[in-house]
Tab-separated table of C-alpha atoms in Angstrom:
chain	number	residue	atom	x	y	z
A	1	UNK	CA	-99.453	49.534	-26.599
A	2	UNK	CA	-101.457	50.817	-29.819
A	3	UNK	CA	-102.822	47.820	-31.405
A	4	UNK	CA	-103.810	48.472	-35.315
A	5	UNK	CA	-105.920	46.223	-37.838
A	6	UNK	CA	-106.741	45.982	-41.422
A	7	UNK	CA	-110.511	44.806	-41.299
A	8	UNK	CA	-113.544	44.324	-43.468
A	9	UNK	CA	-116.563	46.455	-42.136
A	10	UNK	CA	-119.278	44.338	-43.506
A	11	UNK	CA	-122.283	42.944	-42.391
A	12	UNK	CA	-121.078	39.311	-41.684
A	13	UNK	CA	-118.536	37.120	-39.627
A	14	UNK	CA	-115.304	39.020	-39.804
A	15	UNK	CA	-116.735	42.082	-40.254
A	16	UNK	CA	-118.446	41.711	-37.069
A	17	UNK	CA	-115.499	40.065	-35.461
A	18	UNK	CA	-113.060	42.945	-35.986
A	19	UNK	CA	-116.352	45.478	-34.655
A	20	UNK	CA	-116.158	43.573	-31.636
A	21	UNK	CA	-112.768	43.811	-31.100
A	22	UNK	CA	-112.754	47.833	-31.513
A	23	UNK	CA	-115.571	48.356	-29.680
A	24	UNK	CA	-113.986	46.279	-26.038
A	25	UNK	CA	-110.844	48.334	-27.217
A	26	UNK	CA	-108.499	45.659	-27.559
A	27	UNK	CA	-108.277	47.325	-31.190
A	28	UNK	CA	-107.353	50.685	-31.351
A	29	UNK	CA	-106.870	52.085	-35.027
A	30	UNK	CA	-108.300	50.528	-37.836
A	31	UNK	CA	-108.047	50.509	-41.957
A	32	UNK	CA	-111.124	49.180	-43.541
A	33	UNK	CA	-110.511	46.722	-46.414
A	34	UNK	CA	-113.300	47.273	-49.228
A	35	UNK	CA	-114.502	44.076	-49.828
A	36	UNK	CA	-113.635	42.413	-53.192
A	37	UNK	CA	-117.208	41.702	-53.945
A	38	UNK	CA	-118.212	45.921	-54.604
A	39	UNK	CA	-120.706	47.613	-52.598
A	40	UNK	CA	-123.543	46.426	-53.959
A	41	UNK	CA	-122.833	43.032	-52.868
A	42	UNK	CA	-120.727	43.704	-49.332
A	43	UNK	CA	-121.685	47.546	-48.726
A	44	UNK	CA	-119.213	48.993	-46.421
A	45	UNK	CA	-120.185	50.392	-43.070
A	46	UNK	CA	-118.040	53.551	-42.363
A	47	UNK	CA	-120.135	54.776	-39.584
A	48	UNK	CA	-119.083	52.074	-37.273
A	49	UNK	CA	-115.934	53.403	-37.002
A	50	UNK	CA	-114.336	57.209	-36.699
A	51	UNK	CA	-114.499	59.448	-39.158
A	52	UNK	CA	-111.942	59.568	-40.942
A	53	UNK	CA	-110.780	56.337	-40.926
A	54	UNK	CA	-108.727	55.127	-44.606
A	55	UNK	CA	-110.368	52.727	-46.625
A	56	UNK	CA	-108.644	50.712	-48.665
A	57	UNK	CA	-110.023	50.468	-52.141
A	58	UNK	CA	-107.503	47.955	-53.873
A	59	UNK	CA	-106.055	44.950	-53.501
A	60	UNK	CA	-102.577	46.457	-52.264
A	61	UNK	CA	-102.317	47.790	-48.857
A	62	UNK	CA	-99.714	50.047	-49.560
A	63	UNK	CA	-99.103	54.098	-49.847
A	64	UNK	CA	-98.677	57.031	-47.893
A	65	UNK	CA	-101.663	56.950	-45.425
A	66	UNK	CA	-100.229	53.526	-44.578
A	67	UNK	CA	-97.070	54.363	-44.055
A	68	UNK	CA	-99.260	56.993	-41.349
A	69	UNK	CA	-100.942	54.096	-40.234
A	70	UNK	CA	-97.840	52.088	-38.947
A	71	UNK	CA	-96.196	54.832	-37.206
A	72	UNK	CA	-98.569	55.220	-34.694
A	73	UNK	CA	-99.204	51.142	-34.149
A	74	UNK	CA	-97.273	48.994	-32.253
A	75	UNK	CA	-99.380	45.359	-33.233
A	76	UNK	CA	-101.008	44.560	-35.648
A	77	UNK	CA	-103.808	42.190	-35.408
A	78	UNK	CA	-105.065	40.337	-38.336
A	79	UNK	CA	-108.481	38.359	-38.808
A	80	UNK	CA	-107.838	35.127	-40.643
A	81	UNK	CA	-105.657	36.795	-43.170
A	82	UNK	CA	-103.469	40.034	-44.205
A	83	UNK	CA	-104.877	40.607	-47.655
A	84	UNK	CA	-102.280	41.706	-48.786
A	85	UNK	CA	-99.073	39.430	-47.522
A	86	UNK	CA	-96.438	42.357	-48.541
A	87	UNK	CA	-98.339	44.664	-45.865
A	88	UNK	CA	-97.793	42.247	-44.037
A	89	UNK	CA	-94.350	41.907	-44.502
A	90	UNK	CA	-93.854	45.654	-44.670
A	91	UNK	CA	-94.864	45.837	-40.857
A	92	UNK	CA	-91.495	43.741	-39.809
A	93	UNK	CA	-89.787	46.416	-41.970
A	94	UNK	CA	-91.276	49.219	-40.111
A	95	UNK	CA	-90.544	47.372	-36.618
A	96	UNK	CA	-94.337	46.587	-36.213
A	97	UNK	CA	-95.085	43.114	-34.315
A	98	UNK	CA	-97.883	40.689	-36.493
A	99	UNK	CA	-100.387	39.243	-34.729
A	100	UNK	CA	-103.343	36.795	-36.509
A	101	UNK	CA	-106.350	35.057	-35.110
A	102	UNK	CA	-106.568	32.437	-38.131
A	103	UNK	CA	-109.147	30.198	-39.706
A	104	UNK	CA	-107.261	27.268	-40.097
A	105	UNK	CA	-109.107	26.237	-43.482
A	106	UNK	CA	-108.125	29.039	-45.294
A	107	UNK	CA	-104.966	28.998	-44.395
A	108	UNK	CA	-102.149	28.933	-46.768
A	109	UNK	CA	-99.740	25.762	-46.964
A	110	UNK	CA	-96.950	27.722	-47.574
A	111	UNK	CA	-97.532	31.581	-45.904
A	112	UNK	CA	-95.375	34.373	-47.513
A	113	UNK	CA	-95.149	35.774	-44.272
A	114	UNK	CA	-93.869	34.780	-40.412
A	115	UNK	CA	-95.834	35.891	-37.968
A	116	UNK	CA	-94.854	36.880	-34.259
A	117	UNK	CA	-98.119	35.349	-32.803
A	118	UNK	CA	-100.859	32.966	-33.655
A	119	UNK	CA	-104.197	33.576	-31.287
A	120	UNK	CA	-105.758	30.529	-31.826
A	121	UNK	CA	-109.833	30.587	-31.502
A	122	UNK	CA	-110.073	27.204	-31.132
A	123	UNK	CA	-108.821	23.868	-29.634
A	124	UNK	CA	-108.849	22.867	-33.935
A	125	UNK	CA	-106.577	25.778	-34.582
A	126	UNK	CA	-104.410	24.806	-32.237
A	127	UNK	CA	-103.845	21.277	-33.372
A	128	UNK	CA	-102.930	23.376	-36.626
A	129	UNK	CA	-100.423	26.706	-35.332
A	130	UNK	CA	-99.396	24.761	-31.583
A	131	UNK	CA	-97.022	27.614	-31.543
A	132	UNK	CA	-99.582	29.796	-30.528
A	133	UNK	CA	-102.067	30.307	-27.539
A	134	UNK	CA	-105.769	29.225	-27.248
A	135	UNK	CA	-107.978	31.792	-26.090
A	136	UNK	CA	-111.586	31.983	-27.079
A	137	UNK	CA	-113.648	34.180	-29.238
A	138	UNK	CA	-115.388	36.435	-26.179
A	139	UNK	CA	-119.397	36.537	-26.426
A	140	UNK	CA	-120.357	39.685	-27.132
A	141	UNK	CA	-121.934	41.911	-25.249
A	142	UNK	CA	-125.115	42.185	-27.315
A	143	UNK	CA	-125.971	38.895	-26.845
A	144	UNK	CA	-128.877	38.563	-24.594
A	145	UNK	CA	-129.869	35.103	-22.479
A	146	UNK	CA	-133.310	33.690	-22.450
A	147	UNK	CA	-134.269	30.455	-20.644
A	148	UNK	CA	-135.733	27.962	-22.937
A	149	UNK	CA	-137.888	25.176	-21.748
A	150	UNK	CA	-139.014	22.862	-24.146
A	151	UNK	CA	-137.362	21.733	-27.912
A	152	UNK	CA	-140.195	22.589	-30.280
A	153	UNK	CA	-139.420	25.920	-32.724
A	154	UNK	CA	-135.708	24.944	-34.947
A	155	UNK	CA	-133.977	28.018	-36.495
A	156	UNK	CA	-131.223	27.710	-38.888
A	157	UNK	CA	-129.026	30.122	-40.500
A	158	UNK	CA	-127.313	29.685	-43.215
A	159	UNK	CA	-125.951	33.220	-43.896
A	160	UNK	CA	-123.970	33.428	-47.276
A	161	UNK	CA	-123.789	29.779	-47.038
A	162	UNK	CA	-120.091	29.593	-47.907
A	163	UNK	CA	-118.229	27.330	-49.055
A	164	UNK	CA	-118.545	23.970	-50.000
A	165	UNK	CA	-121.950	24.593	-48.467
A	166	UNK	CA	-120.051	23.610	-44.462
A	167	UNK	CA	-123.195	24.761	-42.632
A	168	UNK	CA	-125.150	21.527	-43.691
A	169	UNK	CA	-127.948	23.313	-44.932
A	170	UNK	CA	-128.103	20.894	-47.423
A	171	UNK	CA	-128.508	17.879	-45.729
A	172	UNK	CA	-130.334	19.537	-43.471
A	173	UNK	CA	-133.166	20.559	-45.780
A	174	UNK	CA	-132.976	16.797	-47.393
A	175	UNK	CA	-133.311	15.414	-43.799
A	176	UNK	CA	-136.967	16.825	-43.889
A	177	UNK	CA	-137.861	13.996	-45.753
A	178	UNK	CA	-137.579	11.398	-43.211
A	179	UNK	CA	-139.229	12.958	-40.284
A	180	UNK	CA	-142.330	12.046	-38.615
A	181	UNK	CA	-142.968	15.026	-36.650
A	182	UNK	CA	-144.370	17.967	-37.846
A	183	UNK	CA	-141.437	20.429	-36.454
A	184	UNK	CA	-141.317	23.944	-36.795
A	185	UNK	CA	-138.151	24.832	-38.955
A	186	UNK	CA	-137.193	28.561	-40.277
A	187	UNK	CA	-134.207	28.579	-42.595
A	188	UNK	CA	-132.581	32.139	-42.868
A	189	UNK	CA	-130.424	33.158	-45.570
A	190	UNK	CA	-128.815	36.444	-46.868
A	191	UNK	CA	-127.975	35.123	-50.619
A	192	UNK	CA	-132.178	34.022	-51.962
A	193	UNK	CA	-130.762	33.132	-55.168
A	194	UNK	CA	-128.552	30.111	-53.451
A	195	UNK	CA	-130.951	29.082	-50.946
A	196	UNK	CA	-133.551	28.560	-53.511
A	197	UNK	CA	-130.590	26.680	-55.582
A	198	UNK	CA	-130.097	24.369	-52.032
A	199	UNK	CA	-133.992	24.171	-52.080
A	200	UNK	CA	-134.431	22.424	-55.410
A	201	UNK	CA	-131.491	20.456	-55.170
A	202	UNK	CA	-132.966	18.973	-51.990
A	203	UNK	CA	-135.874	18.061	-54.013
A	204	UNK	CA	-138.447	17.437	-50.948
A	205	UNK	CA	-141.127	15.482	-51.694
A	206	UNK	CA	-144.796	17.931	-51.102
A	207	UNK	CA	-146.287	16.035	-48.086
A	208	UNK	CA	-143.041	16.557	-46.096
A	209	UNK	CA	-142.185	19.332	-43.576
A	210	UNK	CA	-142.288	22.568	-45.121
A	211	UNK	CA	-139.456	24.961	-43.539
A	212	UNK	CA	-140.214	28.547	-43.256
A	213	UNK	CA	-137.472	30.611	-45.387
A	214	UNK	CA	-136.360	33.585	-44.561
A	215	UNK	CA	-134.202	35.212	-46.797
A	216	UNK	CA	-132.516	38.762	-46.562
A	217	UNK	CA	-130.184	40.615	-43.695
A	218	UNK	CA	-131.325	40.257	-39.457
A	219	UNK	CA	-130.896	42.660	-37.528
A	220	UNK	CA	-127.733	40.788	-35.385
A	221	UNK	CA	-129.730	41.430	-31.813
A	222	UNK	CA	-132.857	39.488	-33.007
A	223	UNK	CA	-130.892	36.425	-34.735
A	224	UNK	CA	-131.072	34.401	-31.680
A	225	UNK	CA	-133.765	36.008	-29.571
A	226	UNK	CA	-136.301	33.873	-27.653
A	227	UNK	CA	-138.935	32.953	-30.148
A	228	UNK	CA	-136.363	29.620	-31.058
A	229	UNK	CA	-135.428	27.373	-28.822
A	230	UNK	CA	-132.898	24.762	-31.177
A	231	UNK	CA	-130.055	26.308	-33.228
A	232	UNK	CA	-129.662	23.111	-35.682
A	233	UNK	CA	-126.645	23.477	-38.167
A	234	UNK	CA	-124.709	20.061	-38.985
A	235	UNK	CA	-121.392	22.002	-39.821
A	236	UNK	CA	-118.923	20.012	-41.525
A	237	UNK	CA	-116.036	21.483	-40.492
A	238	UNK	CA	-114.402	24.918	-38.969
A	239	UNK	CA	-112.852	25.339	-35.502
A	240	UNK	CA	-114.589	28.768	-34.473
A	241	UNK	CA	-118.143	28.905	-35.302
A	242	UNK	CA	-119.091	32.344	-34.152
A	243	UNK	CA	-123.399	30.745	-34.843
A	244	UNK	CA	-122.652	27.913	-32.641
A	245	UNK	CA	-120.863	30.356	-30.136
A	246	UNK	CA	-124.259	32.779	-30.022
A	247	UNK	CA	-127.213	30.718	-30.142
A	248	UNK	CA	-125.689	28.733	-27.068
A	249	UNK	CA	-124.898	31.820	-25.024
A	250	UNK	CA	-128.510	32.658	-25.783
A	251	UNK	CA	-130.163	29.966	-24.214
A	252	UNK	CA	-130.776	27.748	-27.379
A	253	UNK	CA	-129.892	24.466	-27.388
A	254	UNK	CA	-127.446	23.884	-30.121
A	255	UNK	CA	-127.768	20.857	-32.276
A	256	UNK	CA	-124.279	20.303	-34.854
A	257	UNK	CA	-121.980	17.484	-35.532
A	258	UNK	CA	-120.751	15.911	-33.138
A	259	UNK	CA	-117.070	16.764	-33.932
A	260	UNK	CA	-114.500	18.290	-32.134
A	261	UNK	CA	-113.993	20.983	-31.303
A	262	UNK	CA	-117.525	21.738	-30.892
A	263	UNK	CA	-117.945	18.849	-28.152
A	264	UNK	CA	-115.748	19.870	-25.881
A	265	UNK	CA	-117.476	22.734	-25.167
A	266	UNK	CA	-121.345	21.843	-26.259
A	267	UNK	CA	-123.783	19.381	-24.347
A	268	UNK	CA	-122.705	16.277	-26.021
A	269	UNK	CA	-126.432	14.481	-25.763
A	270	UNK	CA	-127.905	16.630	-28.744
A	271	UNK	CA	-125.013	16.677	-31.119
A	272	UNK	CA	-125.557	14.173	-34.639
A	273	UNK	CA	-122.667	11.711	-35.044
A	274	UNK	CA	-121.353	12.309	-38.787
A	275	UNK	CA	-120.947	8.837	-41.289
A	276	UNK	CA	-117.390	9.757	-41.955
A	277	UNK	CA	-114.430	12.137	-42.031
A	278	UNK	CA	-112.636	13.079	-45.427
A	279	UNK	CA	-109.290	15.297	-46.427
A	280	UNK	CA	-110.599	18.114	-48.262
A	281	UNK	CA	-109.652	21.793	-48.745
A	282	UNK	CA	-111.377	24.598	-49.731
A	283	UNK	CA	-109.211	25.438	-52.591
A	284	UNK	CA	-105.636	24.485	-54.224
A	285	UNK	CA	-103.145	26.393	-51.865
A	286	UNK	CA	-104.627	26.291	-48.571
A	287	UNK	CA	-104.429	23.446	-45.427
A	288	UNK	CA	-105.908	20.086	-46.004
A	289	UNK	CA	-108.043	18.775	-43.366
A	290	UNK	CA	-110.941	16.738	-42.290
A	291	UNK	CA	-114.513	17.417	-43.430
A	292	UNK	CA	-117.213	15.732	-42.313
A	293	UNK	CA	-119.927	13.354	-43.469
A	294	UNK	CA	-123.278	13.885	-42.130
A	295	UNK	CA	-126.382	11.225	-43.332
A	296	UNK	CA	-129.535	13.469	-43.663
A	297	UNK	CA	-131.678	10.924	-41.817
A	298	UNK	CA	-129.220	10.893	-38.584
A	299	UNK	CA	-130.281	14.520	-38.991
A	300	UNK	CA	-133.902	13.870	-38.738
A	301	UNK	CA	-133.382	10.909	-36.109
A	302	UNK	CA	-131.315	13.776	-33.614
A	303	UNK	CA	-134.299	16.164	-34.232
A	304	UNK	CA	-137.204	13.251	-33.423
A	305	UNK	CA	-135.216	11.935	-30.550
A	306	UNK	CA	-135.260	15.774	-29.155
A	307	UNK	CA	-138.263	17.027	-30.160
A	308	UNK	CA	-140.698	18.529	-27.480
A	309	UNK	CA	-138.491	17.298	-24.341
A	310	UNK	CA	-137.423	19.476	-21.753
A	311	UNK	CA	-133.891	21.958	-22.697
A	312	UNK	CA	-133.913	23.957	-19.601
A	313	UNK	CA	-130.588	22.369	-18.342
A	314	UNK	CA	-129.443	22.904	-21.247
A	315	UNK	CA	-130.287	25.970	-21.356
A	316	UNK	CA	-128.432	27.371	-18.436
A	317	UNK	CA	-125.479	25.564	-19.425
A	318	UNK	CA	-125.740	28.151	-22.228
A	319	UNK	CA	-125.593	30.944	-20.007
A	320	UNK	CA	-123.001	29.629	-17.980
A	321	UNK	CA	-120.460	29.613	-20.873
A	322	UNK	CA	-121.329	33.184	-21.664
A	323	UNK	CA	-120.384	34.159	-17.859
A	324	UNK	CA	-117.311	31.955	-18.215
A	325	UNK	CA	-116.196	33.626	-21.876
A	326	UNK	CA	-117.410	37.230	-21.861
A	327	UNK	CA	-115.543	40.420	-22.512
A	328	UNK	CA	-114.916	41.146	-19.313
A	329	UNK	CA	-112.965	37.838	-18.616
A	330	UNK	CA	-111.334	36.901	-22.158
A	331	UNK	CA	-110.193	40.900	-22.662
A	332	UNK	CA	-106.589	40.719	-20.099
A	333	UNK	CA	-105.722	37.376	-21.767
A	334	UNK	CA	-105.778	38.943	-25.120
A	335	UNK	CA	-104.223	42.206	-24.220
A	336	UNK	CA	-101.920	40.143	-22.246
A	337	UNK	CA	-100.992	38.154	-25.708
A	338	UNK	CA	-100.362	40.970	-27.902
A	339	UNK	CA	-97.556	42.185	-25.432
A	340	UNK	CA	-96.066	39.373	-25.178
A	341	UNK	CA	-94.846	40.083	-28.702
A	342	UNK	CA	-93.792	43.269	-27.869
């Protein structure tokens, strides 16, 4: 079985995702989608994958080293979308099995496309595509554990913050306002211009806590490394939160909503209860579902309550679940998936 996929090689989420993927060889043969945003937004990384590998450089997937691309594939394996539904399509007419691990938020209400599998990344997606199979999003194998012992240096990343600002970052920075406790926050985020937006929008009062921003790329190995011991990020909704995923297997304790799916597989004790669900949707066109509600000061009342106690349970409850979901055991489940199809 040759398993092909149309990716984005870019320095976030599904970029990294698909990289993952190639690299424990459950992808064999890739085309790299330029990102709509141009280079100078979303550079394209080439290198980490063969030379000679086609880039696409429009929004059609279509032409003759296509065509040379599905003769020698027998799946292909999509990451939350096609981006372009007639490829899509195109691989039926070619005899080519479809495959997708989706995101069910930016899913489309009414697909242009069937497709012969849904991998499901989380217990959320499935609710959404029960046609398909659960299996988790392996940790990868760059992610190093450190024991942590006590709850005292916070880390948050908001990355490109996305949309509808679902990482809480917002309420998160507002929260500030209401603690007590002079905690140690750093905020990282790769778009400066929007996290100094969120900043003054939060409009924090001078003799507050002060976060520490960081703004600009990390290196991936040092985003969760041992000098933080809480991941804090009141998501307010997603199924697979890839953030969540690696600052657990790396020893942090992870503080988020307390919303499922994320407590079924999170210690339950430091997760903040939200106000109240909503239907939402990200835009016209794509699956409604629940978003929610998070008060900023049950934010700061889940940081006080945990603030300098012990995490070392915790802790190695975080590298448990990297044991349990690793590359080495999630990798025959997925192969074993895509031939099913076959």
């Amino acid at each position: 079985m040759i398993v092909g996929s149309v990716i984005y090689a870019t320095s976030q989420g599904l970029g990294h995702l698909a990289k993952s993927f190639f690299d424990a060889g459950v992808i064999n043969k890739v085309m790299i989608y330029q990102h709509p945003h141009g280079e100078a937004v979303a550079p394209t990384h080439t290198e980490w994958y063969p030379e000679g590998t086609h880039v696409i450089r429009s929004r059609s997937i279509d032409g003759e080293a296509v065509e040379r691309f599905l003769d020698d594939v027998d799946v292909v394996l999509f990451f939350e979308t096609p981006f372009d539904w007639a490829f899509a399509n195109r691989c039926h007419e070619r005899g080519v099995k479809t495959v997708i691990i989706p995101m069910y938020e930016w899913f489309l209400e009414r697909p242009p496309h069937k497709f012969d599998l849904f991998i499901n990344p989380s217990l959320l997606d499935q609710r959404y595509f029960p046609e398909g199979v659960h299996i988790p999003i392996p940790v990868e194998d760059h992610i190093t554990w450190s024991p942590r012992k006590n709850a005292i240096k916070f880390l948050h990343n908001a990355g490109n913050i996305g949309s509808k600002n679902h990482k809480g970052t917002l309420e998160l920075l507002k929260s500030l306002a209401f603690l007590t406790m002079p905690i140690d926050l750093t905020i990282r985020c790769q778009k400066p211009e929007g996290m100094y937006k969120l900043i003054r929008d939060a409009a924090l009062p001078k003799d507050c806590v002060q976060p520490t921003i960081v703004t600009g790329e990390i290196p991936r190995e040092q985003l969760f490394d041992d000098q933080y011991d809480v991941y804090i990020a009141p998501e307010k909704y997603n199924g697979l939160s890839l953030p969540l995923q690696e600052a657990f297997a790396s020893g942090m304790m992870v503080m988020t909503t307390n919303r499922f799916p994320a407590n079924t597989w999170l210690p339950t004790a430091p997760l903040i209860p939200p106000t109240m669900t909503r239907i939402t949707q990200v835009m016209g066109g794509h699956l409604k579902f629940e978003e929610s509600v998070i008060n900023p000061i049950c934010i700061a009342e889940a940081i006080e309550q945990w603030y300098g106690r012990n995490i070392e349970l915790i802790s190695l409850a975080g590298k448990s679940y990297a044991e349990a979901n690793s590359w080495t055991v999630l990798k025959p489940l997925y192969i074993a998936a895509l031939e099913s199809v076959l």
